[in-house]
Coordinates of C-alpha atoms and ligand atoms in Angstrom, one line a residue:
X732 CA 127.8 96.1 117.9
X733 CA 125.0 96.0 120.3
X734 CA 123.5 93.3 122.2
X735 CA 123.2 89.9 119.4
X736 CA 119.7 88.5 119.1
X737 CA 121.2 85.4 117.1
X738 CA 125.2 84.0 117.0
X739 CA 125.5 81.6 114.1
X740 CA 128.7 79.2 114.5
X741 CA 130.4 76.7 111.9
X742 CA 126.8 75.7 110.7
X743 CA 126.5 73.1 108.5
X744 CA 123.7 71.4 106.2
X745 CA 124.1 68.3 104.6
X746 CA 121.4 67.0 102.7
X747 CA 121.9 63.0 102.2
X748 CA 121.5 62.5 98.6
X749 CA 120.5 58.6 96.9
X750 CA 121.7 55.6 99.2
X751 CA 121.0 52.3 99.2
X752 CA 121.5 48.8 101.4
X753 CA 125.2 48.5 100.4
X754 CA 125.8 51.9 99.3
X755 CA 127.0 55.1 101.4
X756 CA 124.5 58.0 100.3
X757 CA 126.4 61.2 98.7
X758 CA 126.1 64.0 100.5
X759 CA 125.4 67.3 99.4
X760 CA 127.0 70.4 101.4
X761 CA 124.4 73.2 101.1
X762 CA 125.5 74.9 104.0
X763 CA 129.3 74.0 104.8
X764 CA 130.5 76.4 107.8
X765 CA 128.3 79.6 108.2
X766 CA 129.4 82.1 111.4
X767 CA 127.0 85.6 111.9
X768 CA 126.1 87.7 114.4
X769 CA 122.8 89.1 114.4
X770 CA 122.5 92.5 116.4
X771 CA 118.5 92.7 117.3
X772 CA 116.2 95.4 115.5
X773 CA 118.5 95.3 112.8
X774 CA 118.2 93.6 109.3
X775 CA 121.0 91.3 108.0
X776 CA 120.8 90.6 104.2
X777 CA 122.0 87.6 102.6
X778 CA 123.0 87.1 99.1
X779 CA 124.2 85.0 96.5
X780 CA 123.2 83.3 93.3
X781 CA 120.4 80.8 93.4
X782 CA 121.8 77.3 94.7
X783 CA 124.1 79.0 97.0
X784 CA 122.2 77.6 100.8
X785 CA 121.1 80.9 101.7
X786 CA 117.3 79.8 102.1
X787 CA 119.0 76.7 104.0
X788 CA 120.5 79.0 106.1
X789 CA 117.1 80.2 106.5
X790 CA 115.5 77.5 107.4
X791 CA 118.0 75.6 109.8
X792 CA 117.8 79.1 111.9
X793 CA 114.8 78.7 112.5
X794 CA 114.0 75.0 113.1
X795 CA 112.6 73.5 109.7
X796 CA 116.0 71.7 109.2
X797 CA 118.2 69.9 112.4
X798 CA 121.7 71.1 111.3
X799 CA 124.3 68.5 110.6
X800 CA 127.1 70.8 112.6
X801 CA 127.1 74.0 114.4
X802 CA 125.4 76.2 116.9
X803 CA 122.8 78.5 117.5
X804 CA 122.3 80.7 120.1
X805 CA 118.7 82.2 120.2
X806 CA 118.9 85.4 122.9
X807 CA 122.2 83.4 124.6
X808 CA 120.1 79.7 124.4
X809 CA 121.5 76.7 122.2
X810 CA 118.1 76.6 120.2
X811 CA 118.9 73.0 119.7
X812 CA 119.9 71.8 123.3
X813 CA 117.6 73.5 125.0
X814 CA 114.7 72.0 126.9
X815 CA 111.4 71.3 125.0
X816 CA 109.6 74.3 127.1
X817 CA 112.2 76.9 125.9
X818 CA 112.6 75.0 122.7
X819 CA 108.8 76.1 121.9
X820 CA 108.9 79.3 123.2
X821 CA 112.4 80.1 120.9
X822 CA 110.4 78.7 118.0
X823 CA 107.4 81.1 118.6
X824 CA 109.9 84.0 118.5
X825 CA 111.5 82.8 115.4
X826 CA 109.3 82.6 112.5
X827 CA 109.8 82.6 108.3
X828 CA 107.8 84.7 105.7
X829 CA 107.8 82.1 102.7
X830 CA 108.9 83.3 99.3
X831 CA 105.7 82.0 97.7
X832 CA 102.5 83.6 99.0
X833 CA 100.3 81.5 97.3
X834 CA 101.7 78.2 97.7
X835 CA 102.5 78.8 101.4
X836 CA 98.8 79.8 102.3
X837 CA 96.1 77.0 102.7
X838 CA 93.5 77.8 99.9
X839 CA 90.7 76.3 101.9
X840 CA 91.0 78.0 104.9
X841 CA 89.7 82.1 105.0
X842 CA 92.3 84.5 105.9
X843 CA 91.0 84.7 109.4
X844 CA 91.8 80.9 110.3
X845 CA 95.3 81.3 108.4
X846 CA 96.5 84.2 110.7
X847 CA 94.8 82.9 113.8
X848 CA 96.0 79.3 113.5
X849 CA 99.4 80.3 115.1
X850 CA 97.5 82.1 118.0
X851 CA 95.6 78.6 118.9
X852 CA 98.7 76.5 119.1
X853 CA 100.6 78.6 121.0
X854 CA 97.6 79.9 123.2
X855 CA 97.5 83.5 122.4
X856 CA 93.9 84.5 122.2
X857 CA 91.4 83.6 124.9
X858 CA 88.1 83.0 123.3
X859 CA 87.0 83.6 119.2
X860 CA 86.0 87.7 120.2
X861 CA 89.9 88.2 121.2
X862 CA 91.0 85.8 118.3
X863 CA 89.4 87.7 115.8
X864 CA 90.3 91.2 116.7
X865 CA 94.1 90.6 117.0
X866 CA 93.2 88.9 113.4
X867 CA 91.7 91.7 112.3
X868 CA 94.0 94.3 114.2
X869 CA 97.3 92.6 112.2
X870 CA 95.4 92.2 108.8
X871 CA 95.5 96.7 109.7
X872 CA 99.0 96.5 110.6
X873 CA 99.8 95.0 107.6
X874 CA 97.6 97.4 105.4
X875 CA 95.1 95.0 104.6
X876 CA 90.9 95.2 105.1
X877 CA 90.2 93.9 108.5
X878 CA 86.7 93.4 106.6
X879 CA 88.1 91.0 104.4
X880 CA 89.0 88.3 107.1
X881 CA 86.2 85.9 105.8
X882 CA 87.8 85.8 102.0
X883 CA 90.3 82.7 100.7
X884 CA 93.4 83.2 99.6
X885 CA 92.8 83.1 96.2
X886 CA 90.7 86.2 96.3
X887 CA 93.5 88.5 97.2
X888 CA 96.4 89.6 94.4
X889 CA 99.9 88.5 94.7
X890 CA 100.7 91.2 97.1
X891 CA 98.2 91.1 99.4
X892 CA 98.9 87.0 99.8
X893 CA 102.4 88.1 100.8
X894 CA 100.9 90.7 103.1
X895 CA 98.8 87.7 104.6
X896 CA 101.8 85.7 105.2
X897 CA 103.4 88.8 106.4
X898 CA 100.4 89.0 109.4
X899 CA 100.5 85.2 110.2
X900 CA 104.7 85.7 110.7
X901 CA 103.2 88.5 113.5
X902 CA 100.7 86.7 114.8
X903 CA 102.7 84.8 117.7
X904 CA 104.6 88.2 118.4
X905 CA 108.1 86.7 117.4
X906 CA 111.6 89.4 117.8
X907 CA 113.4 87.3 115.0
X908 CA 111.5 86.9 111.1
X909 CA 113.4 84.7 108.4
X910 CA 112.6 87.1 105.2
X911 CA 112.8 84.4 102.4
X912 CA 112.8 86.2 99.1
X913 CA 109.7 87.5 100.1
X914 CA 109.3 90.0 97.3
X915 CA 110.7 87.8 94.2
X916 CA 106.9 86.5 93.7
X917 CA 105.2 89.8 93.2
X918 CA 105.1 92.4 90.7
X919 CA 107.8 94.8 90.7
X920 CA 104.9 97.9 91.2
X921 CA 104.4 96.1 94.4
X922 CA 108.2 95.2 95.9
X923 CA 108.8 98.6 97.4
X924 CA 105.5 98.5 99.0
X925 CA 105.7 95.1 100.5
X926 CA 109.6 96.2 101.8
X927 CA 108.4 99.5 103.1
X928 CA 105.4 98.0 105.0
X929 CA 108.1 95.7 106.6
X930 CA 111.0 98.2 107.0
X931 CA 107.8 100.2 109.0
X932 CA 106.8 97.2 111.5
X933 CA 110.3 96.8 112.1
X934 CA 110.6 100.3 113.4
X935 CA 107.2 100.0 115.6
X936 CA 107.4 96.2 116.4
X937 CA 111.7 96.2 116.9
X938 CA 112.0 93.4 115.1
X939 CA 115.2 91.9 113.8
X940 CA 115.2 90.6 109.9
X941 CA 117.5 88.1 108.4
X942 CA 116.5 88.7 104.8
X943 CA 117.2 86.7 101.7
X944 CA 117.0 87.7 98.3
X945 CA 119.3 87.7 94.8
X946 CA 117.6 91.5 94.2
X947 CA 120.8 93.2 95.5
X948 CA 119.4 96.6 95.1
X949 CA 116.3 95.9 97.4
X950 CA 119.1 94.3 99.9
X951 CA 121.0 97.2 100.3
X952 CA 117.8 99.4 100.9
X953 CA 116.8 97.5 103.5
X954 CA 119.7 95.9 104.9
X955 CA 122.3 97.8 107.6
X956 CA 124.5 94.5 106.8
X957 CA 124.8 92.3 104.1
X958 CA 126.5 88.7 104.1
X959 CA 127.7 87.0 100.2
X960 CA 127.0 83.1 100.0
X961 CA 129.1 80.9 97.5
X962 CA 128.7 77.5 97.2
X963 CA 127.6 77.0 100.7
X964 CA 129.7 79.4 102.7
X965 CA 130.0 82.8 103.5
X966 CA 132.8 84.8 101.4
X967 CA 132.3 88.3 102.7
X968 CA 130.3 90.7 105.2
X969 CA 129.9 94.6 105.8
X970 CA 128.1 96.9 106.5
X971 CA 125.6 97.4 103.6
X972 CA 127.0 101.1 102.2
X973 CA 130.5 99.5 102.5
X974 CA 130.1 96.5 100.7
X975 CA 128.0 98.1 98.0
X976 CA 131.0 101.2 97.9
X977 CA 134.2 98.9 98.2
X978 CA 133.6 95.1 98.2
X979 CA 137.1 93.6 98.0
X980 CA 136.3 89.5 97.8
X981 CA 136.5 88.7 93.6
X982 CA 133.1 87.3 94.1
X983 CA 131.3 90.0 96.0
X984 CA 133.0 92.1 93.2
X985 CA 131.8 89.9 90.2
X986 CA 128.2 90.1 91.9
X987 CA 128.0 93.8 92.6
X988 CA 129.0 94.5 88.9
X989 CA 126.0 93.5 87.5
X990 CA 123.7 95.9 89.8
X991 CA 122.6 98.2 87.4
X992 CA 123.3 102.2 88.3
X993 CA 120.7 104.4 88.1
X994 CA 122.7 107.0 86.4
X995 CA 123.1 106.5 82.8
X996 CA 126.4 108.2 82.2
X997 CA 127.7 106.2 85.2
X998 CA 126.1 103.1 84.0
X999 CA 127.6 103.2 80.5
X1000 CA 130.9 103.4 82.5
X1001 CA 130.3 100.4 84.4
X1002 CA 132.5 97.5 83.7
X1003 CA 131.0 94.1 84.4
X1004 CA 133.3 91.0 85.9
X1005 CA 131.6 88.1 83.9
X1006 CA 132.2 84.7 85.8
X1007 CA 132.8 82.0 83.4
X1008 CA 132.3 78.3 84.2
X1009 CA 129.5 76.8 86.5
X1010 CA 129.1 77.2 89.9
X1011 CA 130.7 73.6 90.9
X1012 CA 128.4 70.8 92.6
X1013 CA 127.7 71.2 96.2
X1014 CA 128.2 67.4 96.4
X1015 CA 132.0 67.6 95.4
X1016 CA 133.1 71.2 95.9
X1017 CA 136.5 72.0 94.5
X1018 CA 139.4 71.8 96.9
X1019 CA 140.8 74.9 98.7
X1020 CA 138.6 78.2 98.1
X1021 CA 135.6 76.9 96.3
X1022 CA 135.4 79.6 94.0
X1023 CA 138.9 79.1 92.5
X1024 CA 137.4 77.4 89.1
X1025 CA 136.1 80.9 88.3
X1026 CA 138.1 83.5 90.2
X1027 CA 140.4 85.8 87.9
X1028 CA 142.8 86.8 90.9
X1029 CA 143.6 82.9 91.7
X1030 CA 147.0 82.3 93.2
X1031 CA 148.8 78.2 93.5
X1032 CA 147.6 79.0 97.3
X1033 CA 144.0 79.0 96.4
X1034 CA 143.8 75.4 95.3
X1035 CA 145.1 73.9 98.2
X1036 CA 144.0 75.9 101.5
X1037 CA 140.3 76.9 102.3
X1038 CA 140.6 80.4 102.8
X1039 CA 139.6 81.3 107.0
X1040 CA 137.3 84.2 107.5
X1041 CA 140.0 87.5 108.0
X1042 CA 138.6 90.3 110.5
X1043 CA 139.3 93.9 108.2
X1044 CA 137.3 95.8 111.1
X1045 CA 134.3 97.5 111.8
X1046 CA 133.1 94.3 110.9
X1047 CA 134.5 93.9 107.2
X1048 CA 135.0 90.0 107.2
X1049 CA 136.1 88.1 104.1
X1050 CA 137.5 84.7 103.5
X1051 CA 140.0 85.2 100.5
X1052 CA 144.0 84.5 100.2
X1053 CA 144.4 87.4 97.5
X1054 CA 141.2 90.2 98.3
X1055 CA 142.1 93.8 96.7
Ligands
SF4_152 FE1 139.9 83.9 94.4 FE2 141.8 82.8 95.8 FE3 140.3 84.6 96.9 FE4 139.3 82.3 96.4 S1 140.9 82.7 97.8 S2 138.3 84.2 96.0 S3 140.3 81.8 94.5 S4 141.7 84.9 95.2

């Protein structure tokens, strides 16, 4: 692996949940122990069925939640520790597209203001002329009318809004984007072109990706790697054509089965691992592996002992007492 933009270690997010003057608050465990390794200009998907703390994952990375446990190292920093100088400048470098275009954009404020409100706070444009053409030179990038700086959000499609939040991500010139499902609010037409336009500025701009999604077949487009989230944790990573070819964690498996094959004698082949039972409460996960209420290969062992995170190589991890 080549040099790591980001190291994720034993994060945790707790989210205190009701409370009161004589009574402890419950706490629920959306993140419970997350390790990665990001390698820069590279994309890292993350999936996992809604519920599972990806997006929290998401957005602890990058600064909108203050972990309960763990580290981050931003570029070899503690992103947490670090003085308030580099803390700024780390969260400049780090930013989020939102999954929702619409409701992440300001409706009153023109497209022009949107994108070059992250240039005024962190000082990037001297004077309106210079604010304006970076404005208009990302609303290009992006493949949007640099004419159209003047309009409102509500003016543009679905698409375009995500291309707007695309360009206000680039604004401040980060190395590191959070990708949150940022293609699960737009017609399907329009997915490929939204992940082609960013699978192109991450070529020009060498950006690195962490992207979340439940699509799995736009994951392992544009993902080299691609991380599996259960119930707060991660169960399994590899590299994207591996895990896709031969995942071996019962969950992974379960979750790759329902991927549809776009080969219709193949497809009518397929089997598909239906999970039965709920995914169990974050706020009182089962003992041991937390997936053992639905997992057909449980063993006694599973109950008891968490399952720790087993190195296959060439960076095939998986946390499971009884993987195939
Ligand atoms: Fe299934 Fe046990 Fe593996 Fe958990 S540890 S996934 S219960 S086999």
């Amino acid at each position: 692996m080549n040099k790591a933009i980001l190291e994720v270690t034993n994060l945790k997010k707790y989210f205190p949940l009701g409370g009161g003057f004589f009574k402890t608050p419950e706490l629920v465990r959306a993140v419970d122990g997350v390790s990665f390794t990001m390698e820069a200009g590279k994309t890292l998907g993350l999936v996992g069925e809604s519920g599972c703390g990806k997006t929290t994952v998401g957005r602890t990375v990058i600064g909108l939640y203050k972990p309960s446990a763990g580290k981050i190292l931003f570029e070899g920093s503690d992103v947490f520790s670090a003085p308030k100088a580099d803390k700024i400048e780390a969260r400049r470098q780090m930013q989020m597209i939102f999954q929702d275009p619409y409701a992440s954009l300001n409706p009153r404020m023109t497209v022009g203001d949107i994108v070059g409100e992250p240039m005024d706070i962190h000082r990037l444009a001297k004077g309106r002329k210079q604010r304006q053409e970076r404005v208009q030179h990302l609303l290009n990038l992006v493949g949007l009318n640099p004419d159209h700086i003047n309009r409102y959000p509500h003016e543009f499609s679905g698409g375009q809004r995500q291309r707007v939040g695309i360009a206000r991500a680039l604004a401040v010139e980060p190395k590191f984007i959070v990708c949150d499902e940022p293609i699960s609010a737009v017609d399907v037409s329009i997915q490929a072109q939204i992940v082609n336009t960013l699978e192109q500025l991450q070529e020009d701009l060498h950006l690195t990706f962490l992207f979340i999604a439940h699509d799995l077949s736009m994951v392992k487009y544009i993902s080299q790697r691609v991380a599996v989230m259960y119930l707060g944790k991660i169960v399994e990573i590899n590299l994207s054509s591996e895990l896709y070819a031969h995942p071996v964690h019962p969950y992974t498996k379960a979750l790759l089965s329902a991927v549809p094959i776009a080969d219709p004698p193949l497809e009518r082949k397929r089997k598909r691992i239906l999970l039965e039972g709920d995914v169990p409460s974050p706020i009182n996960p089962p003992p041991g592996c937390c997936f053992h209420t639905r997992c057909n290969r449980a063993i006694p062992i599973c109950k008891e002992e968490i399952p720790e995170m087993q190195d296959l190589g060439n960076g095939h991890l998986v946390a499971c007492h009884n993987y195939e």
